[in-house]
Amino acid sequence: MDDLIDTLSTIVGPANVLTADADMSPYLGDWRGRYRGVARCVARPGNTAEVSAVVRACARAGAPIVPQGGNTSHCGAGIPDTTGREVLVSLSRMNAIRAIDTANNTITVEAGCILQNVQEAAEAADRLFPLSLAAEGSCQIGGNLATNAGGVQVLRYGNARELTLGLEVVLPGGEIWDGLRGLRKDNTGYDLKQLFIGSEGTLGLITAAVLKLFPRPRAKATAWLSIDSAQSAIRLLNEFQAAFGTMLTACELVSEVSLGLVKKHIRGAQAPSASSPWYLLVELSGPGDYDDADDNADDALRASLEGFLEDALEKNGSRSIADAVVAQSGEQAERLWTLRESISEAQKIEGISIKHDISVPVSRIGEFLDRADAALRAAYPGIRIVAFGHVGDGNLHYNQSKPEAGENAAFIAAQPQVNRIVHGIVHALGGSISAEHGIGQLKREELQRYKSPVELSMMRSVKQALDPRGLMNPGKVL
Ligand SMILES: Cc1cc2nc3c(=O)[nH]c(=O)nc-3n(C[C@H](O)[C@H](O)[C@H](O)COP(=O)(O)OP(=O)(O)OC[C@H]3O[C@@H](n4cnc5c(N)ncnc54)[C@H](O)[C@@H]3O)c2cc1C
């Protein structure tokens, strides 16, 4: 008999404590298929009081806890180790929208709300919740905040950190911190919520959040450009920003190799424009004219975008923009977005990959690509570089697939050396080895290598202060 499992069953009900291998299985492997753990059990509390009681029971029993949301992490952050000692706490039953305050432009949600459901609840209240990423149909707000998720609209609205006004957190001893404040100004000492955002479940369990809402854009215009180089992408980004300011909501770079994988593996995917080394997907959104029907507002913004592209073509010449397609309907825009958002899935189908989620100052993106491409190709002839991402934020998913004829095992064995090349260049350019996916277990050693001793020591002090027994998601981040 396992006393802890009995206690947890009493707290959340026997149906919400999973112990059978088949029941636990979906929680124990990650999205990429890189990590598989073993758990003592999976507990699924249904409210904050239950989370608190679960955490207290685990603390009493000295059992480590692994919080899990939608389990879409790219770094194995929500997967237990292989000892079988850890209790996996899934927040998925805590999925209520607690309140929407349209006058305050806030929404209060429980941690287990799927991101897409939060977006839809905001839309039903004629507001926008702008956090948006390809995993939005399954990732959860708790996971988004615990990883400080970014996505495709950071350029305009900021990442999860900037979208959060308040948090409710169950601390490692089981105490509940009610920080659910919907304030845009609050200078009453340390901003504690920011400690939990991006902490990957290592400091406490987020149970609810107050998030910012925005006016819903009335007009959208989307374009797909064939361009010659990443340098041209940065120049165009600056020209777009000068012309449209904050109406530029997304600016995504896609390499020809990335698009090639999507065309190969995703049914119905077709190149929208002439073939070129790089593509840029841009989206403008704006308030539009409230007296107009939405269609007219879209037409007006599309006309501005087309005018801009004509001027840009004249100014830059067909050398840098070889072709451009402006979506003529919402459906066409969606098809362009599907190409971008299917890259991770396509690369997963293609096979094993080495992933880097890096950021450098936007101005140094071109230099990063030149240096890293050359170094990797010299060291690993035939390596396929799958580069894409949020170029407007200086953030690239700079992934490698093995040479077509290469062996999986040899390729994966090369991962530490490949990381050294890529992360070394990132570091030299003043960048980050994890722009938005976090550290999890994948990049723990890399973090030790690239953070300064002073920064690591401050991080350990925070961990020690909040979780002195090291029971929250051990082996992740630090
Ligand atoms: C196809 C695809 C595309 C993606 N695109 C992006 C992207 O554009 N931008 C981006 O930032 N990420 C992206 N990701 C990565 C991933 O979706 C994000 O990291 C997401 O925020 C994780 O949410 P989740 O609910 O799945 O968290 P999980 O994977 O379940 O957990 C992630 C971490 O958060 C912790 N955690 C989860 N819930 C809680 C909680 N309630 N309290 C405390 N800690 C918690 C876990 O312990 C773990 O450390 C993508 C992933 C996929 C599969």
Coordinates of C-alpha atoms and ligand atoms in Angstrom, one line a residue:
M1 CA 0.0 0.0 0.0
D2 CA 1.2 3.5 -0.8
D3 CA -0.1 5.9 2.0
L4 CA 0.5 9.0 -0.2
I5 CA -1.6 7.6 -3.0
D6 CA -4.4 6.9 -0.4
T7 CA -4.2 10.4 0.9
L8 CA -4.2 11.9 -2.6
S9 CA -7.2 9.8 -3.5
T10 CA -9.0 11.2 -0.5
I11 CA -8.2 14.7 -1.5
V12 CA -9.1 14.6 -5.2
G13 CA -11.2 11.5 -5.5
P14 CA -9.9 8.0 -6.5
A15 CA -10.9 8.6 -10.2
N16 CA -8.4 11.6 -10.3
V17 CA -5.4 9.7 -9.0
L18 CA -4.0 7.6 -11.9
T19 CA -1.7 4.7 -11.1
A20 CA -2.1 2.2 -13.9
D21 CA 0.6 2.3 -16.5
A22 CA -1.8 2.7 -19.4
D23 CA -3.6 5.6 -17.7
M24 CA -0.4 7.4 -16.8
S25 CA 1.3 6.8 -20.1
P26 CA 0.2 10.0 -22.0
Y27 CA 1.6 12.1 -19.2
L28 CA 5.0 10.5 -19.1
G29 CA 6.3 11.1 -22.6
D30 CA 7.0 14.5 -24.2
W31 CA 5.7 16.0 -27.5
R32 CA 9.0 15.4 -29.3
G33 CA 9.4 11.8 -28.1
R34 CA 12.8 12.6 -26.5
Y35 CA 11.9 12.0 -22.9
R36 CA 10.0 9.3 -21.0
G37 CA 9.7 9.3 -17.2
V38 CA 8.1 7.2 -14.5
A39 CA 5.7 8.7 -11.9
R40 CA 4.5 7.4 -8.5
C41 CA 1.1 8.6 -9.7
V42 CA -0.7 11.3 -11.6
A43 CA -2.9 13.5 -9.5
R44 CA -5.6 15.7 -11.1
P45 CA -6.9 18.3 -8.6
G46 CA -10.0 20.2 -9.5
N47 CA -9.6 23.4 -7.6
T48 CA -7.0 25.5 -5.7
A49 CA -7.9 24.1 -2.3
E50 CA -7.3 20.6 -3.7
V51 CA -3.9 21.7 -5.2
S52 CA -2.9 23.1 -1.9
A53 CA -3.9 19.8 -0.1
V54 CA -2.1 17.7 -2.7
V55 CA 1.1 19.8 -2.3
R56 CA 0.9 19.6 1.5
A57 CA 0.5 15.8 1.4
C58 CA 3.5 15.5 -1.0
A59 CA 5.6 17.8 1.2
R60 CA 4.7 15.7 4.3
A61 CA 5.7 12.5 2.4
G62 CA 8.9 14.2 0.9
A63 CA 7.6 13.4 -2.6
P64 CA 8.8 15.7 -5.4
I65 CA 6.1 17.2 -7.6
V66 CA 6.2 17.7 -11.4
P67 CA 3.5 20.2 -12.5
Q68 CA 2.1 19.5 -16.0
G69 CA -0.1 21.5 -18.3
G70 CA -0.7 20.6 -21.9
N71 CA 2.6 18.7 -22.1
T72 CA 3.8 20.6 -25.3
S73 CA 7.2 21.6 -23.9
H74 CA 10.1 21.3 -26.3
C75 CA 12.6 20.8 -23.4
G76 CA 11.1 17.9 -21.4
A77 CA 10.2 20.4 -18.7
G78 CA 7.0 18.7 -17.6
I79 CA 8.2 15.1 -17.6
P80 CA 9.2 13.3 -14.4
D81 CA 12.6 11.5 -13.9
T82 CA 12.9 7.8 -14.1
T83 CA 13.0 7.0 -10.3
G84 CA 9.2 6.6 -9.9
R85 CA 9.4 8.9 -6.8
E86 CA 7.7 11.9 -8.3
V87 CA 4.0 12.8 -8.3
L88 CA 2.9 14.4 -11.5
V89 CA 0.2 17.0 -10.9
S90 CA -1.9 17.7 -13.9
L91 CA -3.8 21.0 -13.9
S92 CA -6.1 20.0 -16.7
R93 CA -9.3 19.8 -14.6
M94 CA -8.8 23.4 -13.5
N95 CA -10.2 24.9 -16.7
A96 CA -12.7 27.5 -15.7
I97 CA -12.8 31.1 -16.9
R98 CA -13.4 32.8 -13.6
A99 CA -14.2 36.3 -14.7
I100 CA -14.0 38.8 -17.6
D101 CA -13.9 42.5 -16.8
T102 CA -14.3 44.3 -20.1
A103 CA -14.0 47.8 -18.5
N104 CA -10.6 46.8 -16.9
N105 CA -9.7 44.7 -20.0
T106 CA -8.8 41.6 -18.0
I107 CA -9.7 38.0 -17.9
T108 CA -9.2 35.8 -14.9
V109 CA -8.6 32.1 -15.8
E110 CA -7.6 28.9 -14.1
A111 CA -4.2 27.4 -15.0
G112 CA -5.6 24.4 -16.8
C113 CA -7.5 26.5 -19.4
I114 CA -6.4 25.6 -22.9
L115 CA -4.9 28.7 -24.6
Q116 CA -7.3 28.6 -27.5
N117 CA -10.3 28.5 -25.1
V118 CA -9.0 31.7 -23.4
Q119 CA -8.6 33.3 -26.9
E120 CA -12.2 32.3 -27.7
A121 CA -13.6 33.5 -24.4
A122 CA -11.9 36.9 -25.0
E123 CA -13.3 37.1 -28.5
A124 CA -16.8 36.3 -27.2
A125 CA -16.4 39.4 -25.1
D126 CA -15.3 41.4 -28.1
R127 CA -11.7 41.5 -26.9
L128 CA -8.4 40.0 -27.9
F129 CA -6.1 37.8 -25.8
P130 CA -3.1 38.0 -28.1
L131 CA -0.9 35.1 -26.9
S132 CA -0.8 32.8 -30.0
L133 CA 1.4 29.8 -30.8
A134 CA 1.1 26.7 -32.9
A135 CA 0.4 24.5 -29.8
E136 CA -2.5 26.7 -28.7
G137 CA -5.1 23.9 -29.2
S138 CA -3.5 21.9 -26.4
C139 CA -1.1 24.0 -24.3
Q140 CA -2.5 25.5 -21.1
I141 CA -2.3 28.9 -19.5
G142 CA -0.4 27.5 -16.5
G143 CA 2.2 26.0 -18.8
N144 CA 2.3 29.2 -20.9
L145 CA 3.1 31.3 -17.8
A146 CA 5.5 28.8 -16.3
T147 CA 7.5 28.9 -19.6
N148 CA 6.9 32.7 -20.3
A149 CA 5.6 31.6 -23.7
G150 CA 6.2 33.9 -26.7
G151 CA 4.6 33.0 -30.0
V152 CA 3.8 35.0 -33.1
Q153 CA 2.5 38.3 -31.7
V154 CA 5.3 39.2 -29.2
L155 CA 6.3 42.0 -31.6
R156 CA 3.1 43.9 -30.9
Y157 CA 1.9 42.6 -27.5
G158 CA 4.9 41.1 -25.6
N159 CA 5.3 37.6 -24.2
A160 CA 3.3 35.9 -21.4
R161 CA 5.2 37.9 -18.8
E162 CA 4.0 41.2 -20.3
L163 CA 0.4 39.9 -20.6
T164 CA 0.0 38.9 -16.9
L165 CA -1.3 41.2 -14.2
G166 CA -1.8 38.8 -11.3
L167 CA -1.3 35.2 -10.2
E168 CA -2.6 32.7 -7.7
V169 CA 0.1 30.2 -6.7
V170 CA 0.3 27.2 -4.4
L171 CA 3.7 27.4 -2.8
P172 CA 5.9 24.4 -2.2
G173 CA 4.7 24.1 1.4
G174 CA 1.0 24.2 0.3
E175 CA 0.3 27.8 1.2
I176 CA -1.9 29.7 -1.3
W177 CA -0.6 33.0 -2.5
D178 CA -3.6 35.1 -3.7
G179 CA -1.9 37.6 -6.0
L180 CA -4.9 37.8 -8.4
R181 CA -4.7 41.6 -8.8
G182 CA -5.9 43.2 -12.0
L183 CA -3.7 46.3 -11.6
R184 CA -1.6 48.0 -14.3
K185 CA 0.2 49.9 -11.7
D186 CA 1.3 48.4 -8.4
N187 CA 4.7 49.4 -6.9
T188 CA 4.3 47.8 -3.5
G189 CA 7.7 46.1 -3.3
Y190 CA 9.0 43.1 -5.3
D191 CA 6.9 42.0 -8.2
L192 CA 6.6 38.4 -7.0
K193 CA 4.5 37.1 -9.9
Q194 CA 7.4 37.6 -12.2
L195 CA 9.4 35.0 -10.2
F196 CA 6.8 32.3 -11.0
I197 CA 6.5 33.3 -14.7
G198 CA 9.2 31.5 -16.5
S199 CA 10.1 29.4 -13.5
E200 CA 9.0 26.1 -15.2
G201 CA 7.2 24.8 -12.1
T202 CA 10.3 24.9 -10.0
L203 CA 9.0 27.5 -7.5
G204 CA 5.3 26.7 -7.1
L205 CA 2.2 25.6 -8.9
I206 CA 0.3 28.4 -10.7
T207 CA -3.4 27.8 -10.2
A208 CA -5.0 31.0 -11.8
A209 CA -4.0 34.2 -13.5
V210 CA -5.4 37.7 -14.4
L211 CA -4.4 38.4 -18.0
K212 CA -4.6 41.5 -20.1
L213 CA -7.1 41.9 -22.9
F214 CA -6.9 44.3 -25.8
P215 CA -9.4 45.7 -28.3
R216 CA -10.1 43.2 -31.0
P217 CA -8.6 44.3 -34.3
R218 CA -11.2 45.1 -36.9
A219 CA -9.0 44.7 -39.9
K220 CA -6.2 42.3 -40.9
A221 CA -3.9 42.0 -43.9
T222 CA -1.4 39.2 -44.4
A223 CA 1.4 38.8 -46.9
W224 CA 3.9 36.1 -47.9
L225 CA 7.1 37.4 -49.5
S226 CA 9.8 35.6 -51.3
I227 CA 13.1 37.2 -50.2
D228 CA 16.8 36.7 -50.9
S229 CA 18.3 36.8 -47.5
A230 CA 17.8 37.3 -43.7
Q231 CA 19.5 40.7 -44.1
S232 CA 16.6 41.7 -46.4
A233 CA 14.2 40.4 -43.8
I234 CA 15.6 42.8 -41.2
R235 CA 15.6 45.7 -43.6
L236 CA 12.0 45.0 -44.5
L237 CA 11.0 44.6 -40.9
N238 CA 12.3 48.1 -40.2
E239 CA 10.6 49.5 -43.2
F240 CA 7.3 47.8 -42.1
Q241 CA 7.7 49.2 -38.6
A242 CA 8.4 52.7 -40.0
A243 CA 5.3 52.6 -42.2
F244 CA 2.8 50.8 -39.9
G245 CA 4.2 51.1 -36.3
T246 CA 2.3 48.9 -33.9
M247 CA 0.0 47.7 -36.7
L248 CA 2.7 45.2 -37.6
T249 CA 1.6 42.3 -35.4
A250 CA 3.7 39.5 -36.8
C251 CA 6.9 39.1 -38.8
E252 CA 7.9 35.5 -39.3
L253 CA 10.9 34.2 -41.2
V254 CA 10.8 30.8 -43.0
S255 CA 13.7 29.2 -44.8
E256 CA 13.3 27.3 -48.1
V257 CA 14.4 24.1 -46.3
S258 CA 11.6 24.6 -43.7
L259 CA 8.9 25.2 -46.3
G260 CA 10.2 22.1 -48.2
L261 CA 9.6 19.9 -45.2
V262 CA 6.0 21.3 -44.8
K263 CA 5.3 20.7 -48.5
K264 CA 6.7 17.1 -48.1
H265 CA 4.8 16.1 -45.0
I266 CA 1.7 18.3 -44.6
R267 CA -1.2 17.3 -46.8
G268 CA -2.3 20.1 -49.1
A269 CA 0.6 22.4 -48.4
Q270 CA 1.7 24.4 -51.4
A271 CA 4.3 27.1 -52.0
P272 CA 2.3 30.4 -52.2
S273 CA 5.0 32.4 -54.1
A274 CA 8.1 32.0 -56.2
S275 CA 10.8 29.8 -54.8
S276 CA 13.5 31.7 -52.9
P277 CA 16.0 31.1 -50.1
W278 CA 13.8 32.8 -47.5
Y279 CA 10.2 33.8 -47.0
L280 CA 8.7 36.4 -44.8
L281 CA 5.1 36.1 -43.4
V282 CA 3.9 39.5 -42.2
E283 CA 0.6 40.4 -40.6
L284 CA -0.9 43.9 -40.1
S285 CA -3.8 44.4 -37.8
G286 CA -5.6 47.6 -36.9
P287 CA -8.7 49.0 -35.5
G288 CA -10.3 49.7 -38.8
D289 CA -13.3 52.0 -39.3
Y290 CA -16.0 51.1 -36.8
D291 CA -18.7 52.5 -39.2
D292 CA -17.5 50.1 -41.9
A293 CA -18.4 46.5 -42.4
D294 CA -15.3 44.4 -41.4
D295 CA -14.8 43.4 -45.0
N296 CA -14.2 47.1 -46.0
A297 CA -11.8 47.6 -43.2
D298 CA -9.9 44.5 -44.4
D299 CA -9.9 45.9 -48.0
A300 CA -8.5 49.3 -46.8
L301 CA -5.7 47.7 -44.8
R302 CA -4.9 45.3 -47.6
A303 CA -4.7 48.2 -50.1
S304 CA -2.2 49.9 -47.7
L305 CA -0.1 46.8 -47.6
E306 CA -0.2 46.3 -51.3
G307 CA 0.8 50.0 -51.8
F308 CA 3.7 49.5 -49.3
L309 CA 4.9 46.4 -51.1
E310 CA 4.8 48.1 -54.5
D311 CA 7.0 50.9 -53.1
A312 CA 9.3 48.4 -51.4
L313 CA 9.7 46.5 -54.6
E314 CA 10.6 49.7 -56.4
K315 CA 13.0 50.8 -53.7
N316 CA 14.7 47.5 -53.0
G317 CA 14.3 46.0 -56.4
S318 CA 13.4 42.4 -57.3
R319 CA 16.9 41.4 -56.0
S320 CA 15.6 41.3 -52.4
I321 CA 11.9 40.7 -52.9
A322 CA 11.4 38.2 -55.7
D323 CA 7.7 37.8 -55.3
A324 CA 4.9 38.7 -52.9
V325 CA 1.4 37.4 -52.3
V326 CA -1.2 39.3 -50.3
A327 CA -4.0 37.2 -48.9
Q328 CA -7.4 38.2 -50.5
S329 CA -9.5 36.5 -47.8
G330 CA -9.4 35.3 -44.2
E331 CA -9.2 31.8 -45.6
Q332 CA -6.1 32.5 -47.7
A333 CA -4.5 34.2 -44.7
E334 CA -5.1 31.1 -42.7
R335 CA -3.5 28.9 -45.4
L336 CA -0.4 31.1 -45.2
W337 CA -0.3 30.8 -41.4
T338 CA -0.8 27.0 -41.7
L339 CA 2.5 26.8 -43.6
R340 CA 4.3 28.6 -40.9
E341 CA 2.7 26.8 -38.0
S342 CA 3.2 23.3 -39.5
I343 CA 7.0 23.5 -39.6
S344 CA 7.5 21.9 -36.1
E345 CA 5.1 19.1 -37.0
A346 CA 6.7 18.5 -40.4
Q347 CA 10.2 18.4 -38.9
K348 CA 8.9 15.9 -36.3
I349 CA 7.6 13.7 -39.1
E350 CA 10.9 14.0 -41.0
G351 CA 12.7 12.4 -38.1
I352 CA 15.1 13.1 -35.4
S353 CA 16.3 16.7 -35.0
I354 CA 18.5 18.9 -32.9
K355 CA 16.7 22.0 -31.8
H356 CA 17.9 25.5 -30.8
D357 CA 15.6 28.2 -29.7
I358 CA 17.9 31.2 -29.8
S359 CA 17.7 34.9 -29.8
V360 CA 20.2 37.6 -30.7
P361 CA 19.7 41.3 -31.2
V362 CA 17.5 41.7 -34.3
S363 CA 20.4 43.6 -36.0
R364 CA 22.6 40.5 -35.7
I365 CA 20.3 37.8 -37.1
G366 CA 22.1 37.9 -40.5
E367 CA 25.5 37.6 -38.9
F368 CA 24.3 34.8 -36.6
L369 CA 23.0 32.8 -39.6
D370 CA 26.2 33.4 -41.7
R371 CA 28.5 32.2 -38.9
A372 CA 26.4 29.3 -37.7
D373 CA 25.5 28.0 -41.1
A374 CA 29.2 28.0 -42.2
A375 CA 30.5 26.4 -39.0
L376 CA 27.9 23.6 -39.1
R377 CA 28.3 22.9 -42.8
A378 CA 32.1 22.7 -42.3
A379 CA 31.8 20.3 -39.4
Y380 CA 28.9 18.2 -40.6
P381 CA 28.7 18.1 -44.4
G382 CA 25.2 17.4 -45.6
I383 CA 23.5 18.6 -42.4
R384 CA 20.1 20.2 -43.1
I385 CA 19.5 23.5 -41.4
V386 CA 15.8 24.1 -40.6
A387 CA 15.7 27.8 -39.6
F388 CA 12.5 29.7 -39.0
G389 CA 10.9 31.8 -36.4
H390 CA 9.9 35.1 -34.9
V391 CA 12.5 37.3 -36.6
G392 CA 10.8 40.5 -35.4
D393 CA 11.8 39.4 -31.9
G394 CA 15.3 38.4 -32.9
N395 CA 14.2 34.8 -32.1
L396 CA 15.0 31.9 -34.4
H397 CA 14.2 28.2 -34.2
Y398 CA 17.5 27.1 -35.6
N399 CA 17.1 23.4 -35.9
Q400 CA 19.1 20.7 -37.6
S401 CA 18.0 17.5 -39.3
K402 CA 20.5 14.8 -40.1
P403 CA 22.0 14.5 -43.6
E404 CA 19.5 12.5 -45.8
A405 CA 21.9 9.5 -45.8
G406 CA 23.1 9.8 -42.2
E407 CA 22.4 7.6 -39.2
N408 CA 20.1 8.8 -36.4
A409 CA 22.4 7.5 -33.7
A410 CA 25.5 9.3 -35.0
F411 CA 23.5 12.5 -35.5
I412 CA 22.2 12.5 -32.0
A413 CA 25.6 11.7 -30.6
A414 CA 26.8 14.9 -32.2
Q415 CA 24.3 17.0 -30.3
P416 CA 26.7 18.3 -27.7
Q417 CA 29.2 19.5 -30.4
V418 CA 26.4 20.9 -32.5
N419 CA 25.1 22.8 -29.4
R420 CA 28.6 24.1 -28.7
I421 CA 28.9 25.6 -32.2
V422 CA 25.5 27.2 -32.2
H423 CA 25.3 28.4 -28.6
G424 CA 28.9 29.6 -28.7
I425 CA 28.1 31.9 -31.6
V426 CA 24.8 33.0 -29.9
H427 CA 26.8 33.8 -26.7
A428 CA 29.4 35.7 -28.6
L429 CA 26.7 37.8 -30.2
G430 CA 25.1 38.7 -26.8
G431 CA 22.2 36.3 -27.4
S432 CA 20.2 33.8 -25.4
I433 CA 20.2 30.0 -25.7
S434 CA 16.5 29.8 -24.9
A435 CA 14.4 32.6 -26.3
E436 CA 11.0 31.2 -25.5
H437 CA 10.9 27.4 -24.9
G438 CA 12.7 27.5 -21.5
I439 CA 15.4 25.2 -20.1
G440 CA 13.6 22.1 -18.8
Q441 CA 16.0 19.2 -18.7
L442 CA 17.2 19.6 -22.2
K443 CA 19.3 22.8 -21.6
R444 CA 20.1 22.5 -18.0
E445 CA 23.8 21.9 -18.6
E446 CA 23.9 24.6 -21.3
L447 CA 22.5 27.1 -18.8
Q448 CA 25.4 26.3 -16.4
R449 CA 27.8 26.9 -19.3
Y450 CA 26.5 30.3 -20.4
K451 CA 25.0 32.1 -17.4
S452 CA 27.5 34.0 -15.2
P453 CA 28.3 32.6 -11.7
V454 CA 26.6 35.7 -10.2
E455 CA 23.4 35.1 -12.1
L456 CA 23.3 31.4 -11.3
S457 CA 23.9 32.1 -7.6
M458 CA 21.0 34.6 -7.6
M459 CA 18.8 32.0 -9.2
R460 CA 19.8 29.3 -6.6
S461 CA 19.1 31.8 -3.8
V462 CA 15.6 32.3 -5.1
K463 CA 15.0 28.5 -5.4
Q464 CA 16.4 27.9 -1.9
A465 CA 14.2 30.7 -0.4
L466 CA 11.0 29.4 -1.9
D467 CA 11.6 25.7 -2.2
P468 CA 14.3 24.8 0.4
R469 CA 13.6 21.1 0.2
G470 CA 13.9 21.1 -3.6
L471 CA 10.6 19.3 -4.1
M472 CA 9.2 21.4 -7.0
N473 CA 10.1 19.9 -10.4
P474 CA 13.6 18.8 -9.4
G475 CA 16.2 18.5 -12.1
K476 CA 14.6 21.2 -14.3
V477 CA 16.3 24.6 -15.0
L478 CA 18.9 24.3 -12.2
Ligands
LIG1 C1 4.0 22.7 -32.4 C2 4.5 23.5 -31.2 C3 4.8 24.9 -31.4 C4 5.2 25.7 -30.3 N1 5.4 27.0 -30.5 C5 5.8 27.8 -29.5 C6 6.0 29.2 -29.7 O1 5.7 29.7 -30.7 N2 6.3 29.9 -28.6 C7 6.6 29.3 -27.4 O2 6.9 30.0 -26.4 N3 6.5 28.0 -27.2 C8 6.1 27.2 -28.2 N4 6.0 25.9 -28.0 C9 6.4 25.2 -26.8 C10 5.2 25.0 -25.8 O3 4.0 25.0 -26.4 C11 5.2 26.2 -24.8 O4 6.3 26.1 -24.0 C12 3.9 26.2 -23.9 O5 3.9 27.4 -23.2 C13 3.9 25.0 -22.9 O6 2.6 24.9 -22.3 P1 2.1 23.5 -21.7 O7 0.7 23.8 -21.1 O8 2.1 22.5 -22.8 O9 3.1 23.2 -20.6 P2 3.8 21.8 -20.2 O10 4.6 21.3 -21.4 O11 2.9 20.9 -19.6 O12 4.8 22.3 -19.1 C14 5.9 23.2 -19.4 C15 6.5 23.7 -18.1 O13 5.6 24.4 -17.3 C16 5.4 23.8 -16.0 N5 4.0 24.0 -15.7 C17 2.9 23.6 -16.4 N6 1.8 24.0 -15.8 C18 2.2 24.6 -14.7 C19 1.5 25.3 -13.6 N7 0.1 25.3 -13.6 N8 2.2 25.8 -12.6 C20 3.5 25.7 -12.6 N9 4.2 25.1 -13.6 C21 3.6 24.6 -14.6 C22 5.8 22.3 -16.2 O14 6.3 21.8 -15.0 C23 7.0 22.5 -17.2 O15 8.1 22.9 -16.5 C24 5.5 25.1 -29.1 C25 5.3 23.7 -28.9 C26 4.8 22.9 -30.0 C27 4.5 21.5 -29.7

